[in-house]
XYZ file of C-alpha atoms in Angstrom:
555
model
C 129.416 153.126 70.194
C 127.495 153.389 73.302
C 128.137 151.517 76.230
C 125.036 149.574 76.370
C 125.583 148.755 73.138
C 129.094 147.700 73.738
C 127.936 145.186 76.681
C 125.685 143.589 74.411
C 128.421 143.104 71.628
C 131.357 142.063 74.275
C 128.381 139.598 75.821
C 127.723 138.390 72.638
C 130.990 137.257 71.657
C 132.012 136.011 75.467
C 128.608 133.725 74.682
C 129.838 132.830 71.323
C 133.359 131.523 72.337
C 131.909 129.332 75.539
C 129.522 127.837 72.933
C 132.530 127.602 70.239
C 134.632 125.330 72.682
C 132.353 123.467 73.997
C 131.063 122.687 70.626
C 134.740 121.859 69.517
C 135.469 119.986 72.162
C 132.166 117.863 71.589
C 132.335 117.905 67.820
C 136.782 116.896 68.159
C 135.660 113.976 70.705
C 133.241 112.666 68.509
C 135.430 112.934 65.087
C 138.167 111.512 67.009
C 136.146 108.450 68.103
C 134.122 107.755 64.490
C 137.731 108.331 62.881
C 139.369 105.718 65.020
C 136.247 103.224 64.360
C 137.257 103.853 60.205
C 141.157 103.418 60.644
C 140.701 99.527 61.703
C 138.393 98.663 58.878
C 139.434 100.806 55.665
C 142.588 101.025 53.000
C 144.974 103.633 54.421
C 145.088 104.904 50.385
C 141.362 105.584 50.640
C 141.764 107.699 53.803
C 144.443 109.949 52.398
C 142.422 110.497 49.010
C 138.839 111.438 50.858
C 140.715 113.285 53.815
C 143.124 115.248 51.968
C 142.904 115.472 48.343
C 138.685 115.788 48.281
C 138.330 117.437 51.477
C 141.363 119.537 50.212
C 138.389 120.353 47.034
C 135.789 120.818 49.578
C 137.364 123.291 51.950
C 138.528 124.985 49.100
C 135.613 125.536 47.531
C 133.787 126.373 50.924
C 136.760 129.037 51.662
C 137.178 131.101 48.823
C 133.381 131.309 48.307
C 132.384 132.649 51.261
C 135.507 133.399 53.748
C 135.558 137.188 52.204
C 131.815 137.838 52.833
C 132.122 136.733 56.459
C 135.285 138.750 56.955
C 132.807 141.941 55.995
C 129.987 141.401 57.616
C 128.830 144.812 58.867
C 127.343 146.227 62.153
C 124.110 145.944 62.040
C 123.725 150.378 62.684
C 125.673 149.968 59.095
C 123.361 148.328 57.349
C 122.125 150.868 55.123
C 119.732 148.942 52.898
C 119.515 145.039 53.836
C 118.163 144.720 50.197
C 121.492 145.713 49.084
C 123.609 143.213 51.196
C 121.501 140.442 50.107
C 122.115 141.267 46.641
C 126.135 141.276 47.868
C 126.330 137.999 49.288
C 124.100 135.879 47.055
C 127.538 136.550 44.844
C 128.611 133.743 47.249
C 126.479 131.173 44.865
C 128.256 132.615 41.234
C 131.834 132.596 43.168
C 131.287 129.075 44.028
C 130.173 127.664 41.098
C 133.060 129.332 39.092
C 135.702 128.061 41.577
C 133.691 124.260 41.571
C 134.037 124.443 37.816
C 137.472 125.476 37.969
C 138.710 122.930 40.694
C 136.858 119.950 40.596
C 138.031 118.771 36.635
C 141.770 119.276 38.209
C 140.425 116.704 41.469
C 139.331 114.375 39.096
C 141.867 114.543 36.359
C 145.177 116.000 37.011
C 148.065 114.373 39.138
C 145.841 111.444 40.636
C 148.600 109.348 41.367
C 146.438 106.073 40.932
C 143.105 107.289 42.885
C 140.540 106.294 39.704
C 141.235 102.910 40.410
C 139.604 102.946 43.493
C 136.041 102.171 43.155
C 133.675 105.042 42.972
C 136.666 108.020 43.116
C 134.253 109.983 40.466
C 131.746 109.620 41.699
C 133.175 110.607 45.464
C 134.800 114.284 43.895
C 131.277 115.065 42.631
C 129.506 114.070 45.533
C 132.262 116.584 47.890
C 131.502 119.844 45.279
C 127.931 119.419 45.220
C 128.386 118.857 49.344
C 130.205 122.408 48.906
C 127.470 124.165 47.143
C 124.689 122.942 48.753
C 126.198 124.293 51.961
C 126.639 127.847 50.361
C 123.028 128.050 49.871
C 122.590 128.612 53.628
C 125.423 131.144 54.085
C 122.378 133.671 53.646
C 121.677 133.142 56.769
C 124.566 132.523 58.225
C 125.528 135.995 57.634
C 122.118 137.706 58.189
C 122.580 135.857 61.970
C 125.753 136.813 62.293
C 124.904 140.786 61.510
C 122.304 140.416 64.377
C 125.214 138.956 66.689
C 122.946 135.599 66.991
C 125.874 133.504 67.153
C 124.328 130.671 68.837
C 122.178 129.982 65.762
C 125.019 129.338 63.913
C 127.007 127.259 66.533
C 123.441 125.098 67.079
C 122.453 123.966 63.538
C 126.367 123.023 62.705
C 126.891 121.040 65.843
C 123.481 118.792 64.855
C 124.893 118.923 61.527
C 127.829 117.610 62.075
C 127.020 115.379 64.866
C 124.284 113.406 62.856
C 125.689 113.903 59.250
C 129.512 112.504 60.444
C 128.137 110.096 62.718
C 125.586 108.472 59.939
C 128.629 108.828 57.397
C 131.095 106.872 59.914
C 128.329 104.068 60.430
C 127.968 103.539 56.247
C 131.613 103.446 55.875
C 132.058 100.995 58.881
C 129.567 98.673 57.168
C 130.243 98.990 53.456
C 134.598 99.458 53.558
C 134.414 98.114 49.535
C 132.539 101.844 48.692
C 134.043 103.978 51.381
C 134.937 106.476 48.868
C 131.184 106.781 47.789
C 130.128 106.878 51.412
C 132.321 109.493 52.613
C 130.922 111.856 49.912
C 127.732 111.078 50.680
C 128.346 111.775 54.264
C 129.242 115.204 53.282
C 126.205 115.675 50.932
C 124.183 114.654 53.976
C 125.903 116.959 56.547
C 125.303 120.338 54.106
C 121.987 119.354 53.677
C 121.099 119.148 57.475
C 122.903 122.195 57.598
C 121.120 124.042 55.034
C 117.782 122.776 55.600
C 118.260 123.464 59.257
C 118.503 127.387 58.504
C 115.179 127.063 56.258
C 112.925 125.150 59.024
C 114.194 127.241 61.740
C 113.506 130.724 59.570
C 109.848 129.010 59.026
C 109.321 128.002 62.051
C 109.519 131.549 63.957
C 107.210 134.332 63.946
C 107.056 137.074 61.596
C 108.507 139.465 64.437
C 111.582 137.002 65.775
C 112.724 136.103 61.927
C 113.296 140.352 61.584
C 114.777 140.094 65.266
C 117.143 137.299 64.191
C 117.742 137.567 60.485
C 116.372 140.993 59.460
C 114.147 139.575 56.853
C 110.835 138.530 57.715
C 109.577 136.568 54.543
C 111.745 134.477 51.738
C 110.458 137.119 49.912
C 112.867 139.570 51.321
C 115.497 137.021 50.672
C 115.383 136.995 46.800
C 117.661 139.877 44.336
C 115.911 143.108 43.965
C 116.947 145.010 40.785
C 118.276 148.075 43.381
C 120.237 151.473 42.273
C 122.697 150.927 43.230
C 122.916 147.252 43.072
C 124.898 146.569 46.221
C 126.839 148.752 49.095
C 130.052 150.202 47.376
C 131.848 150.207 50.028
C 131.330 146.931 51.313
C 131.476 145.433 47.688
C 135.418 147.026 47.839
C 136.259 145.447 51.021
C 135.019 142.153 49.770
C 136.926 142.237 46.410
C 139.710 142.848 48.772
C 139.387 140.134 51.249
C 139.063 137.526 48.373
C 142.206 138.027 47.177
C 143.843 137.775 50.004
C 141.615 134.947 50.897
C 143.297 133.208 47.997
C 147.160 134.297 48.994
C 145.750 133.117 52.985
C 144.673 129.787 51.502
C 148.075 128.692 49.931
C 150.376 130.144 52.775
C 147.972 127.560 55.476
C 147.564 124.696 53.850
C 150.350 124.883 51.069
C 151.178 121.823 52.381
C 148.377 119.868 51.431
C 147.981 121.525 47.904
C 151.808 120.610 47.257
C 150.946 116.798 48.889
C 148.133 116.808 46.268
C 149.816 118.450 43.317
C 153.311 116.576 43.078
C 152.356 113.292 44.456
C 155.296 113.808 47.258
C 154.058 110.679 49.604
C 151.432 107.957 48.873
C 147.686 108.663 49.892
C 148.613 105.966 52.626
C 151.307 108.452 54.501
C 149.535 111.274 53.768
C 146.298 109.799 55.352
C 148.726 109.144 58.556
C 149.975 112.529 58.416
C 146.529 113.680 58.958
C 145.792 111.225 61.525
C 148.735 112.292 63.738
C 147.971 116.210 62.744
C 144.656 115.606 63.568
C 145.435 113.705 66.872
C 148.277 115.955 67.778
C 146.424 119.523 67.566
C 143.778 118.146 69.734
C 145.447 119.976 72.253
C 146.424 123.384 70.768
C 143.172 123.488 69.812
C 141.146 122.950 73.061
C 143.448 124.404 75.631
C 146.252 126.743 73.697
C 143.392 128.594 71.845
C 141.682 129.349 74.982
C 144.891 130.876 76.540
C 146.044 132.894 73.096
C 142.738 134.493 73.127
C 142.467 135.344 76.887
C 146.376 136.930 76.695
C 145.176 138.647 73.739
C 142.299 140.077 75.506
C 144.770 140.997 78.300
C 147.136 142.892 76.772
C 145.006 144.563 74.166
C 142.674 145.740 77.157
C 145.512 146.745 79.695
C 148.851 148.200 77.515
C 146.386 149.600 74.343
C 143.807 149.836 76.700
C 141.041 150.518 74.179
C 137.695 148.292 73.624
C 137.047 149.302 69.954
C 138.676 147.076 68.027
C 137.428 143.215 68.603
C 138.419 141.488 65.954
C 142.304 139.914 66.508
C 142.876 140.048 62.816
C 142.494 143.656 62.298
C 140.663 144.109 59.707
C 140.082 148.266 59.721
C 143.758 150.132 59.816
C 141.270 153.107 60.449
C 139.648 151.911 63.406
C 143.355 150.620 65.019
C 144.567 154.767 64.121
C 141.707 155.862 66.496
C 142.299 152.604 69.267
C 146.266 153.881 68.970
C 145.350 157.732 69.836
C 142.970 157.294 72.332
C 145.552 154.799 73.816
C 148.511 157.589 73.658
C 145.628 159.764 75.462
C 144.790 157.496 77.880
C 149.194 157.199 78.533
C 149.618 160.652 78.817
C 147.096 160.958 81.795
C 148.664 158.126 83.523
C 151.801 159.125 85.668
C 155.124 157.088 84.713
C 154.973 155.144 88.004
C 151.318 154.099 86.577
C 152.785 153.350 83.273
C 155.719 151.051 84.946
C 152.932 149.436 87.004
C 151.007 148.410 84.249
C 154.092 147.229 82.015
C 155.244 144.863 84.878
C 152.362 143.417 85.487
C 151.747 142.528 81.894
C 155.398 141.351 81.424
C 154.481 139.122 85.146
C 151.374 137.983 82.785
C 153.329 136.959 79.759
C 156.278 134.868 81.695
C 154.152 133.218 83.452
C 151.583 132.097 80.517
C 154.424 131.081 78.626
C 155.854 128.769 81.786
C 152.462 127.051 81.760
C 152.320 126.138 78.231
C 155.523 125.687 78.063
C 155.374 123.245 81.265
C 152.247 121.639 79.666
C 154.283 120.754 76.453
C 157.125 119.232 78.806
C 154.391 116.853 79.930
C 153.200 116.052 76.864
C 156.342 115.041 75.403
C 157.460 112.971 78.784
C 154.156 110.961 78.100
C 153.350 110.780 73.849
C 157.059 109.716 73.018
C 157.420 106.334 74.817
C 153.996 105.977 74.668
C 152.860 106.350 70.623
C 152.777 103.193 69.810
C 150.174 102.456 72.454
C 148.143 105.732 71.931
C 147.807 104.879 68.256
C 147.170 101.127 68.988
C 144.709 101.759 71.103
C 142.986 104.541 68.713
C 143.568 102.923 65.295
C 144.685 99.352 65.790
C 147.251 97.682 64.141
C 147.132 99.426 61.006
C 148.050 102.635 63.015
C 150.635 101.068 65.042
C 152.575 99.436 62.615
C 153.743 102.106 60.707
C 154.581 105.508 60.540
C 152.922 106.838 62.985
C 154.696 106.394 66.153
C 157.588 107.883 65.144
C 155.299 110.868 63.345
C 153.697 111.524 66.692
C 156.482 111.496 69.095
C 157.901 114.401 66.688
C 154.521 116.145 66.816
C 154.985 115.918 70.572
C 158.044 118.159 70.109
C 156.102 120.463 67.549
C 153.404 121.032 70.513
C 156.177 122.701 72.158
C 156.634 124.873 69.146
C 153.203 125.750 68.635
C 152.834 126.361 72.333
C 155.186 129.331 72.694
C 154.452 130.906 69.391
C 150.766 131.327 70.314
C 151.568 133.256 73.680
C 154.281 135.779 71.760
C 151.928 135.862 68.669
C 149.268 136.678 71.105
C 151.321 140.257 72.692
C 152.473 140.976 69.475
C 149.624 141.583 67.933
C 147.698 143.089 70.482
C 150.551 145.476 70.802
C 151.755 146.356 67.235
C 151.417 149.728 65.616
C 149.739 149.654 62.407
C 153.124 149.908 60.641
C 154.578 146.994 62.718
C 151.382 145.040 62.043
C 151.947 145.617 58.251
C 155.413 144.922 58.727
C 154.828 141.368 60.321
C 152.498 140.175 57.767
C 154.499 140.774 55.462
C 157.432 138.444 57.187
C 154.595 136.129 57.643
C 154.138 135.808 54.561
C 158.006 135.478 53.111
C 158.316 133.005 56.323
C 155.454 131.112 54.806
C 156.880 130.874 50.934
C 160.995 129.640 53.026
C 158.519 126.894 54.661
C 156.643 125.858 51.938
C 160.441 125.553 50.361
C 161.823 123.910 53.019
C 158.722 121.031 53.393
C 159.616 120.489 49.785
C 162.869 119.879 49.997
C 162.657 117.708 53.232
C 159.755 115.857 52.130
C 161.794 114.408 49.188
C 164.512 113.644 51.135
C 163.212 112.443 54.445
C 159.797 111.249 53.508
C 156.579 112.245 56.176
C 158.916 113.166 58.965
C 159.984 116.460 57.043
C 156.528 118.150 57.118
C 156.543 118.178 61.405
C 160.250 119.380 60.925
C 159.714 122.453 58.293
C 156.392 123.445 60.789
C 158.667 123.271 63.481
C 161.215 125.672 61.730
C 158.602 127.905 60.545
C 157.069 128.213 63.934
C 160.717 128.693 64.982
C 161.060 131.506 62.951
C 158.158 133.445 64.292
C 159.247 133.015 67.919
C 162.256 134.750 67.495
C 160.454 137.421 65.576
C 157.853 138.222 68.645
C 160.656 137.513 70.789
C 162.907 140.140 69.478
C 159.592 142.824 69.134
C 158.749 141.496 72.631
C 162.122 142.267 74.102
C 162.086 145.864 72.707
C 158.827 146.469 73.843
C 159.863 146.288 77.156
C 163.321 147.689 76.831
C 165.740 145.072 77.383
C 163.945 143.434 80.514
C 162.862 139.873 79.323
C 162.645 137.403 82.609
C 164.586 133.831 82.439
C 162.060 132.868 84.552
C 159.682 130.784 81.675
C 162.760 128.766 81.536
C 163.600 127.745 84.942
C 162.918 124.797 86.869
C 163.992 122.871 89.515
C 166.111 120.280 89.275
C 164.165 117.507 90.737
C 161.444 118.578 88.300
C 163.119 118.058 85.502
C 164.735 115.155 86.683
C 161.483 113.742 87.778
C 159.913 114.450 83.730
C 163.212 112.080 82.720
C 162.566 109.492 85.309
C 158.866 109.563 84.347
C 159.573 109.155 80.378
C 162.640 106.596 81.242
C 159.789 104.840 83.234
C 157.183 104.675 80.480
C 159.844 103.795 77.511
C 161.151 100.500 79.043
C 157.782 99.774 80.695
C 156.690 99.987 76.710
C 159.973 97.688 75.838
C 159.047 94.705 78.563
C 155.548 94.727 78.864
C 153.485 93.391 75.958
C 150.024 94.304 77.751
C 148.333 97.259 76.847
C 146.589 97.242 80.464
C 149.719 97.386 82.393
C 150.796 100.452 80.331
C 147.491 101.646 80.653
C 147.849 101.450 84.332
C 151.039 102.951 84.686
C 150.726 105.702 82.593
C 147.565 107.266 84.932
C 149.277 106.391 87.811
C 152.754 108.482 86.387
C 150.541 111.073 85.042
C 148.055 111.464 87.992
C 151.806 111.537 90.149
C 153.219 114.729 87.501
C 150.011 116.571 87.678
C 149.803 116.566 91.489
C 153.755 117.549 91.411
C 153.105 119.961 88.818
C 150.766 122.059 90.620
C 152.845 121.558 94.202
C 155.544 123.332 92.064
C 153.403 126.025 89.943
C 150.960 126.667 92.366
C 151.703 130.387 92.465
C 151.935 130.689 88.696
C 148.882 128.807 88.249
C 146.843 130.859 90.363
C 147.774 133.705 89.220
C 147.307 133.422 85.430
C 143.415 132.001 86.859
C 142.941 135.131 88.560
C 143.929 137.279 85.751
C 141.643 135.825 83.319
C 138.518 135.317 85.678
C 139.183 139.417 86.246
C 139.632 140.402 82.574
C 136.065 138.291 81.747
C 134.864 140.175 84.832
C 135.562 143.493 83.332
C 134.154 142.557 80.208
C 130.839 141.816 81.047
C 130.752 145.017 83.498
């Protein structure tokens, strides 16, 4: 690859992930607000049966259909005929309509655990398949955009999409709570369509010249079958085979949970609608801030210890391509002088401590903060309904989970930028058998403890990968792992337990939401100022690092 050509593919996907989190934070704030609307007006059963068991149908549907096609979507100097990769991924519609077919009689039929008696349940599991393959008709484009590295299209049409279709579906189900079930279905059918439709008015509405530019077809015409010699791309009709099987194995081992919450009827659709409140509330943060940093200290340490810019994709998909990345990194080694070599190593090591003290040090604060104050988060968010149960007690533990997640995404993050192929192979495999013990051990707990064991087996499981990349992480640098993540002062720490002593009996005497309202910003505003008197240095640093590694990628 050339490196013109390179700068437009790095710029392209720098564009796409500033669009891709400000679009999630947008599209998180305003799901978090419409769901918190619903949770004071609707059955807690009703929630758990539309947001887990038939968005459970829909996201299965929507995964296995498509999730191998985008997982081989070509360069677009590899597309050898673009009649032939049409004729590949308008499988996408046949796939789908087998796996609706196959999974939406088990939805409405098997292990229901009571959800036909609540008015229009039918009617709602028809309404979230036909929302699935109505949104497969546009994957088309999807992928033709994505070929061209046109990103933003994408990003664009399913932030309206979602922002008018979930907002309009919110409104209904505020107004008519007796058919919720009907509405939320039809909230989906309503988001696909704007989503599909979108694709076909923007196609028709640019030039002849610009659709070719954007999508590499210039009429609809070029969009339908062609009875080709060979009928498709071998070689990319291999690698898709392969990716959906593994999409299917990838499916169970991430949301096992929810497919063993729907197939033994292990909690009521009441708990499991609060599990996915808290889940939902809880990742808000991995998802916004963590993400961010796994990616940058990806980028990092794939750019400065392999020191290659071939391979972009974090899930390695091409053993091939990592073979060449490793050799031209053992090239690149042997011209550097050991001192070099040391240099480099230290400063990455400086890197990783000091990542994983901020996220580690964010967690601290999160915990000081969510556990004496749960019950007024989720009264606040959900009302009464929210408060009363569950769900304080469920959050405060995903507070400690956060914690978990935290480190495992910064020593996920320099293991697999750093891995051989054999060690990457290696790890998946763990993944994997750590993934079937989880899926064990949230079976076992959930009988016996109820909701609480599902944060408890994801905290094990994500224990069980830290010491994994810990123990790769510590060989890697031979033997020299710093204490230094782990060390604070001790007024810090004993201002975080004054702080969450504070807040707990502040909760316990005061009965007005106001005063703890008031006293939480103040405490918070207080740790964040103390926070970065302390961290300063680290803080700085890990900015600097990052602003230089974007820097380098847009040169």
């Amino acid at each position: 690859m050339s490196s013109s050509n390179e700068n437009i593919v790095l710029s392209a996907i720098g564009t796409r992930t500033i669009l891709n989190l400000v679009c999630k934070f947008l599209f998180r704030f305003l799901h978090f607000i419409l769901n918190g609307l619903i949770l004071r007006r609707i059955d807690g059963n009703i929630i758990g049966i539309a947001n887990v068991r038939l968005q459970l149908l829909y996201t299965t549907i929507l995964f296995l259909s498509r999730e191998a096609f985008r997982r081989t979507v070509p360069k677009l100097n590899h597309v050898r005929s673009i009649h032939h990769y049409i004729n590949l991924i308008w499988f996408i519609i046949p796939i789908g309509l087998g796996i609706i077919l196959f999974a939406l009689p088990l939805t409405l039929f098997t292990r229901t655990d009571g959800a036909e008696k609540y008015p229009f349940y039918y009617q709602a599991c028809s309404f979230y398949a036909l929302a699935a393959f109505i949104e497969l008709l546009s994957e088309p484009f999807y992928l033709l955009a994505t070929v061209t590295l046109n990103y933003h299209i994408n990003i664009y049409i399913e932030m309206f999409a979602s922002t008018i279709g979930f907002t309009i579906q919110a409104i209904l189900i505020y107004k008519n709570r007796e058919s919720a079930l009907y509405y939320y279905g039809f909230g989906y059918i309503l988001y696909s369509l704007l989503i599909t439709l979108s694709y076909y008015i923007y196609f028709l509405s640019r030039k002849k010249e610009e659709r070719t530019r954007l999508f590499l077809i210039s009429s609809f015409k070029d969009l339908i079958i062609k009875p080709t010699h060979p009928y498709t791309d071998q070689k990319l009709l291999n690698e898709t085979v392969t990716f959906f099987w593994q999409g299917i194995w990838m499916k169970i081992l991430t949301e096992g949970e929810r497919y063993i919450m729907s197939l033994f009827n292990l909690i009521s659709y009441k708990d499991q609608a609060i599990f996915d409140t808290i889940n939902n509330l809880g990742s808000l943060l991995p998802r916004l801030i963590f993400s961010t940093l796994e990616e940058s200290a990806y980028a990092y340490f794939q750019q400065t210890l392999s020191r290659t810019k071939t391979t972009k994709d974090q899930h390695i998909q091409d053993d091939q391509m990592l073979v060449h990345a490793r050799q031209d990194d053992l090239y690149h080694q042997e011209q550097s002088s050991p001192s070099e070599q040391k240099t480099i190593k230290l400063n990455a090591l400086t890197f990783y401590n000091y990542l994983l003290r901020f996220v580690i040090i964010i967690s601290l604060l999160v915990i000081t903060f969510a556990i004496p104050y749960s019950r007024t988060l989720l009264s606040l968010y959900g009302g009464s309904n929210l408060s009363q149960s569950s769900a304080p007690s469920l959050l405060r533990l995903y507070s400690i989970y956060i914690l978990f997640l935290a480190i495992n995404g910064i020593t996920e993050a320099f293991s697999q930028a750093t891995m051989s192929i054999k060690e990457l192979k290696n790890y998946r495999h763990l993944i994997s058998i750590f993934a079937l013990i989880y899926l064990g051990i949230f079976y076992i707990l959930i009988i016996q403890i109820g909701i609480y064991g599902i944060i408890i087996a994801n905290c094990l499981n994500m224990l069980l990968r830290i010491i994994t990349n810990t123990y790769y992480i510590k060989k890697y640098f031979d033997g020299i792992l710093w204490s230094k993540p782990f060390q604070y002062s001790y007024y810090y720490l004993l201002t975080l337990i004054l702080t969450g002593s504070i807040c707990y009996y502040s909760e316990q005497w005061f009965n007005n939401i106001l005063i703890h309202l008031f006293l939480g910003v103040c405490l918070g505003f207080f740790m964040l100022i103390l926070t970065w008197k302390e961290e300063k240095e680290m803080i700085h640093y890990i900015y600097c690092i990052i602003r230089l590694n974007r820097q380098k990628k847009i040169s």
